[in-house]
CSV table of C-alpha atoms in Angstrom, one decimal:
chain,number,residue,atom,x,y,z
G,1,MET,CA,61.6,106.7,40.3
G,2,SER,CA,64.1,105.3,41.9
G,3,ALA,CA,64.1,102.9,44.8
G,4,THR,CA,66.0,103.7,47.9
G,5,PRO,CA,68.2,101.1,49.2
G,6,ALA,CA,67.4,99.4,51.7
G,7,ALA,CA,70.4,99.2,53.4
G,8,SER,CA,74.2,101.1,52.4
G,9,TYR,CA,77.8,99.4,53.2
G,10,SER,CA,79.8,101.6,55.7
G,11,PRO,CA,83.3,100.2,57.0
G,12,ALA,CA,82.7,102.2,59.5
G,13,THR,CA,79.9,100.7,61.1
G,14,THR,CA,81.4,97.2,60.4
G,15,GLN,CA,84.7,97.8,62.0
G,16,ARG,CA,85.5,94.6,63.4
G,17,GLN,CA,86.2,94.9,67.8
G,18,PRO,CA,89.2,93.9,69.1
G,19,PRO,CA,89.4,90.9,71.1
G,20,THR,CA,89.1,91.3,74.8
G,21,ARG,CA,91.6,89.8,76.8
G,22,ASN,CA,91.7,89.2,80.9
G,23,ALA,CA,94.4,90.9,82.4
G,24,GLY,CA,97.9,89.0,83.4
G,25,PHE,CA,99.1,88.7,86.0
G,26,GLY,CA,102.0,91.1,85.4
G,27,ARG,CA,99.3,93.1,84.1
G,28,LEU,CA,97.5,92.9,87.7
G,29,MET,CA,101.0,93.8,89.2
G,30,GLN,CA,101.6,97.0,87.5
G,31,ALA,CA,98.0,97.9,88.3
G,32,GLU,CA,98.8,97.5,91.8
G,33,TRP,CA,101.9,99.2,92.1
G,34,THR,CA,100.4,102.5,90.1
G,35,LYS,CA,97.9,102.3,93.2
G,36,ILE,CA,100.3,102.1,96.0
G,37,ARG,CA,103.6,104.3,95.2
G,38,SER,CA,99.9,106.9,93.9
G,39,VAL,CA,98.7,107.3,97.2
G,40,ARG,CA,100.5,110.1,98.7
G,41,SER,CA,100.2,108.6,102.4
G,42,THR,CA,102.6,106.1,101.1
G,43,THR,CA,105.5,107.8,100.3
G,44,TRP,CA,105.2,109.9,104.1
G,45,THR,CA,104.7,106.5,105.8
G,46,LEU,CA,108.0,105.2,104.1
G,47,ILE,CA,109.8,108.3,105.1
G,48,MET,CA,108.6,108.0,108.5
G,49,PHE,CA,109.6,104.1,108.4
G,50,VAL,CA,113.4,104.8,107.5
G,51,ILE,CA,113.6,108.0,110.2
G,52,ILE,CA,112.0,106.0,112.5
G,53,THR,CA,114.1,103.0,112.6
G,54,VAL,CA,117.4,104.3,111.9
G,55,GLY,CA,117.0,107.5,113.8
G,56,PHE,CA,116.4,105.5,116.9
G,57,THR,CA,118.7,102.9,116.2
G,58,ALA,CA,121.4,106.0,116.5
G,59,LEU,CA,120.1,107.6,119.7
G,60,ILE,CA,119.5,104.7,121.6
G,61,THR,CA,123.1,103.4,120.3
G,62,TRP,CA,124.2,106.4,121.3
G,63,VAL,CA,122.7,106.8,125.0
G,64,THR,CA,124.1,103.8,125.3
G,65,VAL,CA,127.7,104.8,125.0
G,66,ALA,CA,127.2,107.8,126.2
G,67,ASN,CA,126.2,105.9,130.0
G,68,TRP,CA,128.8,103.5,129.0
G,69,ASN,CA,130.0,104.0,132.5
G,70,GLY,CA,128.4,106.6,133.9
G,71,PRO,CA,125.8,106.1,137.1
G,72,GLN,CA,122.9,105.8,134.9
G,73,ALA,CA,124.2,102.3,133.1
G,74,GLY,CA,121.7,100.3,133.3
G,75,PRO,CA,120.7,96.7,131.8
G,76,ARG,CA,120.6,98.0,128.3
G,77,ASP,CA,124.6,98.8,128.9
G,78,ILE,CA,125.5,95.1,129.9
G,79,ARG,CA,123.4,94.1,127.1
G,80,ALA,CA,125.2,95.7,124.9
G,81,ALA,CA,128.8,93.9,125.8
G,82,THR,CA,127.3,90.8,125.0
G,83,ASP,CA,124.7,91.6,122.3
G,84,PRO,CA,125.7,94.4,121.0
G,85,THR,CA,123.1,93.6,118.3
G,86,ALA,CA,120.0,92.9,120.2
G,87,VAL,CA,120.9,97.1,121.4
G,88,ILE,CA,120.9,98.2,117.8
G,89,PHE,CA,117.7,95.7,116.6
G,90,GLY,CA,115.9,96.5,119.9
G,91,VAL,CA,113.7,99.2,120.1
G,92,ALA,CA,113.9,100.7,116.8
G,93,ILE,CA,112.6,97.9,114.9
G,94,TYR,CA,109.7,97.6,117.6
G,95,LEU,CA,109.0,101.6,117.0
G,96,GLY,CA,109.5,101.1,112.6
G,97,GLN,CA,107.7,97.9,112.2
G,98,LEU,CA,104.7,100.3,113.3
G,99,THR,CA,104.6,102.5,110.6
G,100,LEU,CA,104.9,99.5,108.5
G,101,ALA,CA,101.5,98.2,110.1
G,102,VAL,CA,99.9,100.9,109.0
G,103,LEU,CA,100.5,101.0,106.0
G,104,GLY,CA,99.8,97.6,105.5
G,105,VAL,CA,96.7,98.0,106.8
G,106,LEU,CA,96.0,101.2,104.5
G,107,VAL,CA,97.2,98.8,101.5
G,108,ILE,CA,93.8,97.4,101.5
G,109,SER,CA,91.4,99.0,103.5
G,110,SER,CA,92.0,102.2,101.8
G,111,GLU,CA,89.7,100.7,98.9
G,112,TYR,CA,87.4,100.1,101.0
G,113,SER,CA,86.6,103.3,102.4
G,114,THR,CA,87.4,105.1,99.2
G,115,GLY,CA,85.0,103.1,97.4
G,116,VAL,CA,88.0,102.6,94.7
G,117,ILE,CA,87.5,98.3,95.4
G,118,ARG,CA,84.1,98.4,93.5
G,119,ALA,CA,86.3,100.1,90.4
G,120,SER,CA,88.8,97.0,91.0
G,121,LEU,CA,86.8,94.6,91.0
G,122,LEU,CA,84.4,95.8,87.6
G,123,ALA,CA,88.4,95.7,85.9
G,124,VAL,CA,89.1,92.0,87.5
G,125,PRO,CA,86.1,90.4,88.3
G,126,LYS,CA,88.2,87.3,89.8
G,127,ARG,CA,89.1,88.9,93.4
G,128,LEU,CA,92.0,86.4,94.2
G,129,PRO,CA,94.0,87.4,91.5
G,130,MET,CA,94.0,90.6,91.9
G,131,LEU,CA,94.9,89.7,96.1
G,132,ALA,CA,97.8,87.8,95.2
G,133,ALA,CA,98.9,90.7,93.1
G,134,LYS,CA,98.3,93.4,95.7
G,135,ILE,CA,100.5,90.5,98.3
G,136,VAL,CA,103.1,90.2,95.8
G,137,VAL,CA,103.7,93.9,94.8
G,138,PHE,CA,103.7,95.0,98.7
G,139,ALA,CA,105.7,92.0,99.9
G,140,LEU,CA,108.5,93.5,97.0
G,141,ALA,CA,109.0,96.8,97.8
G,142,ILE,CA,108.6,97.0,101.1
G,143,GLY,CA,110.5,93.6,101.8
G,144,LEU,CA,113.7,95.7,100.0
G,145,LEU,CA,113.3,99.1,101.7
G,146,ALA,CA,113.4,96.8,105.0
G,147,GLU,CA,116.4,95.1,104.2
G,148,ILE,CA,117.8,98.4,103.4
G,149,VAL,CA,116.8,100.1,106.9
G,150,ALA,CA,117.9,97.2,108.7
G,151,PHE,CA,121.6,97.0,107.2
G,152,ALA,CA,121.7,100.9,107.7
G,153,SER,CA,120.6,100.4,111.1
G,154,PHE,CA,122.9,97.9,111.8
G,155,TYR,CA,125.9,99.6,110.4
G,156,VAL,CA,124.9,103.2,112.1
G,157,GLY,CA,124.4,101.1,115.5
G,158,SER,CA,127.4,99.2,115.0
G,159,ALA,CA,130.0,102.8,114.2
G,160,ILE,CA,128.4,104.1,117.6
G,161,LEU,CA,129.2,101.2,119.7
G,162,HIS,CA,132.7,100.5,117.8
G,163,SER,CA,134.3,102.1,120.9
G,164,HIS,CA,133.2,100.3,123.2
G,165,VAL,CA,132.5,97.0,121.5
G,166,HIS,CA,133.1,95.8,117.7
G,167,VAL,CA,130.4,94.2,115.9
G,168,ALA,CA,130.3,93.2,112.5
G,169,LEU,CA,128.1,91.0,109.7
G,170,SER,CA,131.3,88.5,110.1
G,171,ASP,CA,130.3,87.3,113.4
G,172,PRO,CA,128.1,83.8,114.6
G,173,ASN,CA,124.9,84.7,113.7
G,174,VAL,CA,124.6,88.8,112.9
G,175,LEU,CA,124.5,88.4,108.9
G,176,ARG,CA,121.1,86.4,109.5
G,177,ALA,CA,120.0,88.5,112.3
G,178,THR,CA,120.5,91.5,109.9
G,179,LEU,CA,118.6,89.6,106.9
G,180,GLY,CA,116.0,88.3,109.7
G,181,ALA,CA,115.5,92.5,110.8
G,182,GLY,CA,114.1,92.7,106.8
G,183,LEU,CA,112.5,90.0,106.5
G,184,TYR,CA,110.4,90.3,110.2
G,185,LEU,CA,109.8,93.9,109.1
G,186,THR,CA,108.1,92.4,105.7
G,187,VAL,CA,105.9,90.0,107.5
G,188,PHE,CA,104.8,91.7,109.8
G,189,GLY,CA,103.5,94.3,107.5
G,190,LEU,CA,101.8,91.3,105.6
G,191,PHE,CA,100.2,90.7,108.8
G,192,ALA,CA,98.7,94.1,109.6
G,193,MET,CA,98.1,94.0,105.7
G,194,ALA,CA,95.7,90.6,106.5
G,195,VAL,CA,93.7,91.9,109.6
G,196,GLY,CA,93.3,94.8,106.8
G,197,LEU,CA,91.7,92.8,104.6
G,198,LEU,CA,89.8,90.8,107.7
G,199,MET,CA,88.3,93.6,109.2
G,200,ARG,CA,87.7,96.4,106.2
G,201,HIS,CA,88.1,99.4,109.1
G,202,THR,CA,90.8,101.7,108.7
G,203,ALA,CA,91.1,102.7,112.7
G,204,GLY,CA,90.1,99.7,114.1
G,205,ALA,CA,92.6,97.3,112.0
G,206,ILE,CA,95.4,100.1,112.7
G,207,SER,CA,94.5,99.4,116.9
G,208,VAL,CA,94.7,95.8,116.0
G,209,SER,CA,98.3,95.6,114.3
G,210,ILE,CA,99.6,97.8,117.1
G,211,ALA,CA,98.2,96.1,120.3
G,212,VAL,CA,99.3,93.1,118.9
G,213,GLY,CA,102.9,94.6,117.6
G,214,PHE,CA,103.7,97.1,120.6
G,215,VAL,CA,100.9,96.4,123.6
G,216,VAL,CA,101.2,92.1,123.3
G,217,PRO,CA,104.7,92.0,124.0
G,218,ILE,CA,104.7,94.4,127.2
G,219,LEU,CA,102.1,92.7,128.8
G,220,ALA,CA,103.7,89.3,127.7
G,221,GLY,CA,106.8,90.4,129.9
G,222,LEU,CA,104.1,90.4,132.7
G,223,LEU,CA,103.2,87.0,132.6
G,224,PRO,CA,104.5,84.7,135.3
G,225,ASP,CA,107.5,82.8,133.9
G,226,THR,CA,105.6,78.3,133.8
G,227,SER,CA,106.3,76.7,131.0
G,228,LEU,CA,102.3,76.7,129.9
G,229,TRP,CA,102.4,80.5,129.9
G,230,ASN,CA,106.1,80.6,128.2
G,231,HIS,CA,104.8,78.2,125.4
G,232,ILE,CA,102.1,80.1,124.7
G,233,VAL,CA,103.5,83.6,124.5
G,234,GLY,CA,106.2,82.0,122.3
G,235,TYR,CA,104.1,81.6,119.6
G,236,LEU,CA,102.7,84.7,119.2
G,237,PRO,CA,103.2,86.8,116.3
G,238,VAL,CA,106.2,89.3,117.1
G,239,GLN,CA,107.7,87.1,120.1
G,240,ALA,CA,107.5,84.3,117.7
G,241,GLY,CA,109.2,86.7,114.5
G,242,THR,CA,111.8,88.4,116.6
G,243,THR,CA,113.5,85.5,117.4
G,244,VAL,CA,115.5,85.8,113.7
G,245,LEU,CA,116.7,89.2,114.3
G,246,THR,CA,118.6,88.1,117.7
G,247,VAL,CA,122.1,86.6,117.9
G,248,HIS,CA,121.7,85.4,121.3
G,249,PRO,CA,117.8,84.3,122.4
G,250,THR,CA,117.4,86.0,126.1
G,251,GLY,CA,114.9,83.6,128.5
G,252,GLY,CA,117.0,80.5,129.1
G,253,ASP,CA,114.3,77.3,129.4
G,254,ALA,CA,111.2,80.4,128.3
G,255,VAL,CA,112.9,80.4,124.5
G,256,VAL,CA,110.8,77.5,122.9
G,257,LEU,CA,111.3,78.5,119.3
G,258,SER,CA,115.1,79.0,117.6
G,259,ALA,CA,115.5,81.8,114.9
G,260,TRP,CA,113.5,80.7,111.6
G,261,GLN,CA,111.2,78.2,114.0
G,262,GLY,CA,109.8,81.7,115.1
G,263,PHE,CA,110.0,83.1,111.5
G,264,GLY,CA,108.0,80.3,110.3
G,265,VAL,CA,105.5,81.0,112.7
G,266,LEU,CA,104.8,84.5,112.0
G,267,CYS,CA,105.0,83.7,108.4
G,268,ILE,CA,102.1,80.5,109.2
G,269,TRP,CA,99.7,83.4,111.2
G,270,VAL,CA,100.0,85.7,108.5
G,271,VAL,CA,99.1,82.5,105.7
G,272,VAL,CA,96.3,81.6,108.0
G,273,LEU,CA,94.8,85.2,108.7
G,274,MET,CA,95.2,85.8,104.8
G,275,SER,CA,93.4,83.1,103.7
G,276,ILE,CA,90.6,83.6,106.2
G,277,GLY,CA,90.4,86.6,104.3
G,278,ALA,CA,91.0,85.7,100.8
G,279,TYR,CA,87.9,83.3,102.0
G,280,LEU,CA,85.9,86.3,102.9
G,281,LEU,CA,86.8,88.5,100.0
G,282,GLU,CA,84.9,85.6,97.8
G,283,ARG,CA,82.2,85.8,100.1
G,284,ARG,CA,81.5,89.4,100.7
G,285,ASP,CA,79.9,92.5,98.8
G,286,ALA,CA,82.4,94.9,98.3
Protein backbone atom coordinates (compact mmCIF):
# COMPACT_ATOMS: atom_id res chain seq x y z
CA MET A 1 0.00 0.00 0.00
CA SER A 2 1.57 3.24 -1.14
CA ALA A 3 1.48 6.33 1.02
CA THR A 4 -0.22 9.39 -0.34
CA PRO A 5 2.04 12.42 -0.08
CA ALA A 6 0.78 14.96 2.42
CA ALA A 7 1.61 17.84 0.12
CA SER A 8 3.08 18.28 -3.32
CA TYR A 9 5.18 21.21 -4.55
CA SER A 10 3.57 23.25 -7.30
CA PRO A 11 5.37 26.31 -8.70
CA ALA A 12 2.04 27.73 -9.82
CA THR A 13 0.73 27.84 -6.26
CA THR A 14 3.87 29.35 -4.79
CA GLN A 15 4.38 32.22 -7.18
CA ARG A 16 5.80 35.27 -5.45
CA GLN A 17 3.43 38.17 -5.50
CA PRO A 18 4.94 41.39 -6.86
CA PRO A 19 5.59 43.95 -4.13
CA THR A 20 2.97 46.64 -3.95
CA ARG A 21 4.12 50.20 -4.51
CA ASN A 22 2.46 53.42 -3.60
CA ALA A 23 1.47 55.46 -6.61
CA GLY A 24 3.93 58.25 -7.19
CA PHE A 25 2.79 61.82 -7.76
CA GLY A 26 3.47 61.49 -11.49
CA ARG A 27 1.09 58.52 -11.69
CA LEU A 28 -1.51 60.47 -9.74
CA MET A 29 -1.24 63.30 -12.24
CA GLN A 30 -1.65 60.85 -15.13
CA ALA A 31 -4.76 59.42 -13.48
CA GLU A 32 -6.26 62.86 -12.90
CA TRP A 33 -5.48 63.93 -16.45
CA THR A 34 -7.21 60.79 -17.74
CA LYS A 35 -10.29 61.54 -15.63
CA ILE A 36 -10.47 65.17 -16.73
CA ARG A 37 -10.00 64.63 -20.46
CA SER A 38 -12.23 61.53 -20.64
CA VAL A 39 -15.31 63.48 -19.50
CA ARG A 40 -17.25 64.83 -22.47
CA SER A 41 -18.35 67.95 -20.61
CA THR A 42 -14.71 69.05 -20.30
CA THR A 43 -14.26 69.26 -24.06
CA TRP A 44 -17.51 71.11 -24.65
CA THR A 45 -16.90 73.54 -21.80
CA LEU A 46 -13.44 74.42 -23.10
CA ILE A 47 -14.81 74.89 -26.62
CA MET A 48 -17.44 77.26 -25.23
CA PHE A 49 -14.73 79.09 -23.28
CA VAL A 50 -12.74 79.76 -26.47
CA ILE A 51 -15.79 80.75 -28.51
CA ILE A 52 -17.26 83.06 -25.85
CA THR A 53 -14.01 84.81 -24.92
CA VAL A 54 -12.59 85.36 -28.40
CA GLY A 55 -16.02 85.79 -29.97
CA PHE A 56 -17.20 88.47 -27.58
CA THR A 57 -13.86 90.26 -27.89
CA ALA A 58 -14.43 90.47 -31.64
CA LEU A 59 -18.07 91.49 -31.19
CA ILE A 60 -17.46 94.23 -28.60
CA THR A 61 -14.53 95.75 -30.46
CA TRP A 62 -16.43 95.63 -33.77
CA VAL A 63 -19.45 97.39 -32.22
CA THR A 64 -17.11 99.98 -30.71
CA VAL A 65 -15.49 100.69 -34.07
CA ALA A 66 -18.82 100.71 -35.92
CA ASN A 67 -20.22 103.39 -33.58
CA TRP A 68 -16.99 105.31 -33.10
CA ASN A 69 -18.31 108.62 -34.43
CA GLY A 70 -21.98 107.81 -34.65
CA PRO A 71 -24.91 108.93 -32.50
CA GLN A 72 -24.64 105.72 -30.45
CA ALA A 73 -21.06 106.39 -29.39
CA GLY A 74 -20.78 106.10 -25.65
CA PRO A 75 -18.38 105.72 -22.73
CA ARG A 76 -16.93 102.53 -24.22
CA ASP A 77 -15.70 104.44 -27.26
CA ILE A 78 -14.05 107.05 -25.04
CA ARG A 79 -12.46 104.29 -22.99
CA ALA A 80 -11.22 102.58 -26.17
CA ALA A 81 -9.33 105.69 -27.17
CA THR A 82 -7.55 105.99 -23.83
CA ASP A 83 -7.27 102.34 -22.76
CA PRO A 84 -8.06 99.93 -25.62
CA THR A 85 -7.09 96.85 -23.59
CA ALA A 86 -9.97 97.62 -21.23
CA VAL A 87 -12.35 97.08 -24.15
CA ILE A 88 -10.52 94.01 -25.40
CA PHE A 89 -10.41 92.29 -22.00
CA GLY A 90 -13.59 93.72 -20.54
CA VAL A 91 -16.87 91.91 -21.16
CA ALA A 92 -15.23 88.93 -22.86
CA ILE A 93 -13.13 87.99 -19.82
CA TYR A 94 -16.09 88.34 -17.45
CA LEU A 95 -18.19 86.01 -19.62
CA GLY A 96 -15.37 83.59 -20.39
CA GLN A 97 -14.59 83.09 -16.73
CA LEU A 98 -18.10 81.73 -16.16
CA THR A 99 -17.37 78.71 -18.35
CA LEU A 100 -14.16 78.02 -16.43
CA ALA A 101 -16.12 78.36 -13.20
CA VAL A 102 -18.48 75.63 -14.39
CA LEU A 103 -15.55 73.42 -15.36
CA GLY A 104 -13.72 74.05 -12.09
CA VAL A 105 -16.77 72.95 -10.11
CA LEU A 106 -17.44 69.90 -12.30
CA VAL A 107 -13.87 68.62 -11.97
CA ILE A 108 -14.40 68.01 -8.27
CA SER A 109 -18.16 67.83 -7.69
CA SER A 110 -18.89 65.36 -10.50
CA GLU A 111 -16.78 62.75 -8.71
CA TYR A 112 -19.07 63.01 -5.69
CA SER A 113 -22.28 62.98 -7.71
CA THR A 114 -21.23 59.90 -9.70
CA GLY A 115 -19.51 58.06 -6.85
CA VAL A 116 -16.15 57.99 -8.63
CA ILE A 117 -14.58 59.61 -5.58
CA ARG A 118 -14.96 56.34 -3.65
CA ALA A 119 -12.95 54.43 -6.24
CA SER A 120 -10.35 57.19 -6.26
CA LEU A 121 -9.96 57.05 -2.49
CA LEU A 122 -9.72 53.27 -2.54
CA ALA A 123 -6.91 53.47 -5.09
CA VAL A 124 -5.20 56.36 -3.27
CA PRO A 125 -5.98 56.16 0.46
CA LYS A 126 -4.03 59.38 1.12
CA ARG A 127 -6.46 62.05 0.07
CA LEU A 128 -4.25 65.13 0.02
CA PRO A 129 -1.83 63.87 -2.69
CA MET A 130 -4.84 63.02 -4.86
CA LEU A 131 -6.23 66.53 -4.37
CA ALA A 132 -2.83 68.11 -5.06
CA ALA A 133 -2.51 66.14 -8.31
CA LYS A 134 -5.99 67.25 -9.37
CA ILE A 135 -5.14 70.90 -8.67
CA VAL A 136 -1.82 70.77 -10.56
CA VAL A 137 -3.30 69.04 -13.62
CA PHE A 138 -6.26 71.41 -13.78
CA ALA A 139 -4.07 74.49 -13.34
CA LEU A 140 -1.58 73.43 -16.02
CA ALA A 141 -4.24 72.46 -18.56
CA ILE A 142 -6.44 75.50 -18.02
CA GLY A 143 -3.50 77.86 -17.64
CA LEU A 144 -2.05 76.96 -21.02
CA LEU A 145 -5.39 77.33 -22.80
CA ALA A 146 -6.23 80.54 -20.95
CA GLU A 147 -2.98 82.19 -22.03
CA ILE A 148 -3.54 81.12 -25.64
CA VAL A 149 -7.08 82.54 -25.52
CA ALA A 150 -5.87 85.77 -23.87
CA PHE A 151 -3.28 86.42 -26.58
CA ALA A 152 -5.73 85.42 -29.31
CA SER A 153 -8.30 87.84 -27.89
CA PHE A 154 -5.72 90.61 -27.78
CA TYR A 155 -4.63 90.14 -31.39
CA VAL A 156 -8.24 89.91 -32.62
CA GLY A 157 -9.33 92.97 -30.66
CA SER A 158 -6.28 95.07 -31.53
CA ALA A 159 -6.66 94.23 -35.21
CA ILE A 160 -10.27 95.43 -35.21
CA LEU A 161 -9.44 98.60 -33.26
CA HIS A 162 -6.41 99.34 -35.40
CA SER A 163 -8.30 101.66 -37.74
CA HIS A 164 -9.00 104.07 -34.86
CA VAL A 165 -6.45 103.37 -32.13
CA HIS A 166 -3.16 101.50 -32.09
CA VAL A 167 -2.24 99.13 -29.28
CA ALA A 168 0.68 96.68 -29.18
CA LEU A 169 2.24 94.32 -26.69
CA SER A 170 5.26 96.59 -26.54
CA ASP A 171 3.15 99.42 -25.09
CA PRO A 172 3.54 100.02 -21.33
CA ASN A 173 1.79 97.36 -19.20
CA VAL A 174 0.01 95.80 -22.20
CA LEU A 175 2.05 92.58 -22.13
CA ARG A 176 1.48 92.33 -18.38
CA ALA A 177 -2.26 92.81 -18.87
CA THR A 178 -2.38 90.10 -21.55
CA LEU A 179 -0.43 87.63 -19.45
CA GLY A 180 -2.50 88.69 -16.46
CA ALA A 181 -5.73 87.89 -18.29
CA GLY A 182 -4.66 84.27 -18.69
CA LEU A 183 -3.43 84.07 -15.11
CA TYR A 184 -6.64 85.56 -13.77
CA LEU A 185 -8.81 83.10 -15.71
CA THR A 186 -6.72 80.19 -14.45
CA VAL A 187 -6.87 81.22 -10.80
CA PHE A 188 -10.58 81.96 -10.99
CA GLY A 189 -11.08 78.43 -12.31
CA LEU A 190 -9.20 77.18 -9.22
CA PHE A 191 -11.42 79.41 -7.09
CA ALA A 192 -14.50 77.65 -8.49
CA MET A 193 -12.81 74.30 -7.94
CA ALA A 194 -12.28 75.21 -4.28
CA VAL A 195 -15.97 76.14 -3.97
CA GLY A 196 -16.88 72.77 -5.47
CA LEU A 197 -14.59 71.02 -2.99
CA LEU A 198 -16.27 72.81 -0.09
CA MET A 199 -19.86 72.31 -1.19
CA ARG A 200 -19.64 68.97 -3.07
CA HIS A 201 -22.90 69.93 -4.81
CA THR A 202 -22.69 70.81 -8.48
CA ALA A 203 -25.65 73.17 -8.85
CA GLY A 204 -24.97 75.01 -5.60
CA ALA A 205 -21.23 75.42 -6.25
CA ILE A 206 -21.81 76.67 -9.80
CA SER A 207 -24.39 79.17 -8.52
CA VAL A 208 -21.96 80.52 -5.91
CA SER A 209 -19.09 80.75 -8.40
CA ILE A 210 -21.19 82.56 -10.99
CA ALA A 211 -22.54 84.90 -8.31
CA VAL A 212 -18.99 85.78 -7.20
CA GLY A 213 -17.76 86.16 -10.77
CA PHE A 214 -20.67 88.03 -12.32
CA VAL A 215 -23.33 89.19 -9.88
CA VAL A 216 -21.15 90.55 -7.08
CA PRO A 217 -19.18 92.91 -9.40
CA ILE A 218 -22.48 94.39 -10.63
CA LEU A 219 -23.78 94.88 -7.11
CA ALA A 220 -20.44 96.29 -5.99
CA GLY A 221 -20.78 99.04 -8.59
CA LEU A 222 -24.01 100.16 -6.92
CA LEU A 223 -22.41 100.67 -3.51
CA PRO A 224 -21.69 104.22 -2.30
CA ASP A 225 -18.32 105.63 -3.28
CA THR A 226 -16.78 105.86 0.19
CA SER A 227 -13.33 104.96 1.43
CA LEU A 228 -14.66 102.14 3.62
CA TRP A 229 -16.70 100.49 0.87
CA ASN A 230 -13.90 100.92 -1.65
CA HIS A 231 -11.50 99.03 0.58
CA ILE A 232 -14.02 96.27 1.26
CA VAL A 233 -14.94 95.87 -2.40
CA GLY A 234 -11.31 96.13 -3.51
CA TYR A 235 -10.44 92.94 -1.64
CA LEU A 236 -13.23 90.83 -3.09
CA PRO A 237 -11.96 88.03 -5.37
CA VAL A 238 -12.98 89.38 -8.78
CA GLN A 239 -12.39 93.04 -8.02
CA ALA A 240 -8.90 92.28 -6.71
CA GLY A 241 -8.00 89.73 -9.39
CA THR A 242 -9.01 91.77 -12.41
CA THR A 243 -6.57 94.56 -11.53
CA VAL A 244 -3.84 92.46 -13.16
CA LEU A 245 -5.47 92.70 -16.59
CA THR A 246 -5.93 96.46 -16.62
CA VAL A 247 -3.39 98.87 -18.10
CA HIS A 248 -4.78 102.07 -16.60
CA PRO A 249 -6.73 101.38 -13.38
CA THR A 250 -9.95 103.35 -13.16
CA GLY A 251 -11.55 104.69 -10.04
CA GLY A 252 -8.97 107.20 -8.87
CA ASP A 253 -8.83 107.11 -5.09
CA ALA A 254 -11.06 104.02 -5.13
CA VAL A 255 -8.14 101.88 -6.35
CA VAL A 256 -6.72 100.21 -3.24
CA LEU A 257 -4.47 97.56 -4.81
CA SER A 258 -1.89 97.53 -7.57
CA ALA A 259 -2.05 94.97 -10.38
CA TRP A 260 0.06 92.25 -8.77
CA GLN A 261 -1.23 93.01 -5.28
CA GLY A 262 -4.75 92.42 -6.49
CA PHE A 263 -3.75 89.18 -8.19
CA GLY A 264 -2.03 88.11 -4.97
CA VAL A 265 -5.24 88.76 -3.02
CA LEU A 266 -7.15 86.50 -5.42
CA CYS A 267 -4.51 83.80 -4.94
CA ILE A 268 -4.89 84.13 -1.16
CA TRP A 269 -8.65 83.62 -1.52
CA VAL A 270 -7.98 80.40 -3.45
CA VAL A 271 -5.36 79.13 -0.98
CA VAL A 272 -7.64 79.75 2.01
CA LEU A 273 -10.69 78.12 0.45
CA MET A 274 -8.66 75.20 -0.90
CA SER A 275 -7.04 74.66 2.51
CA ILE A 276 -10.44 74.53 4.19
CA GLY A 277 -11.65 72.15 1.51
CA ALA A 278 -8.59 69.93 1.99
CA TYR A 279 -9.23 69.82 5.75
CA LEU A 280 -12.85 68.83 5.18
CA LEU A 281 -11.78 66.24 2.59
CA GLU A 282 -9.71 64.56 5.29
CA ARG A 283 -12.52 64.67 7.85
CA ARG A 284 -15.66 63.97 5.84
CA ASP A 285 -16.83 60.67 4.41
CA ALA A 286 -16.81 60.26 0.63
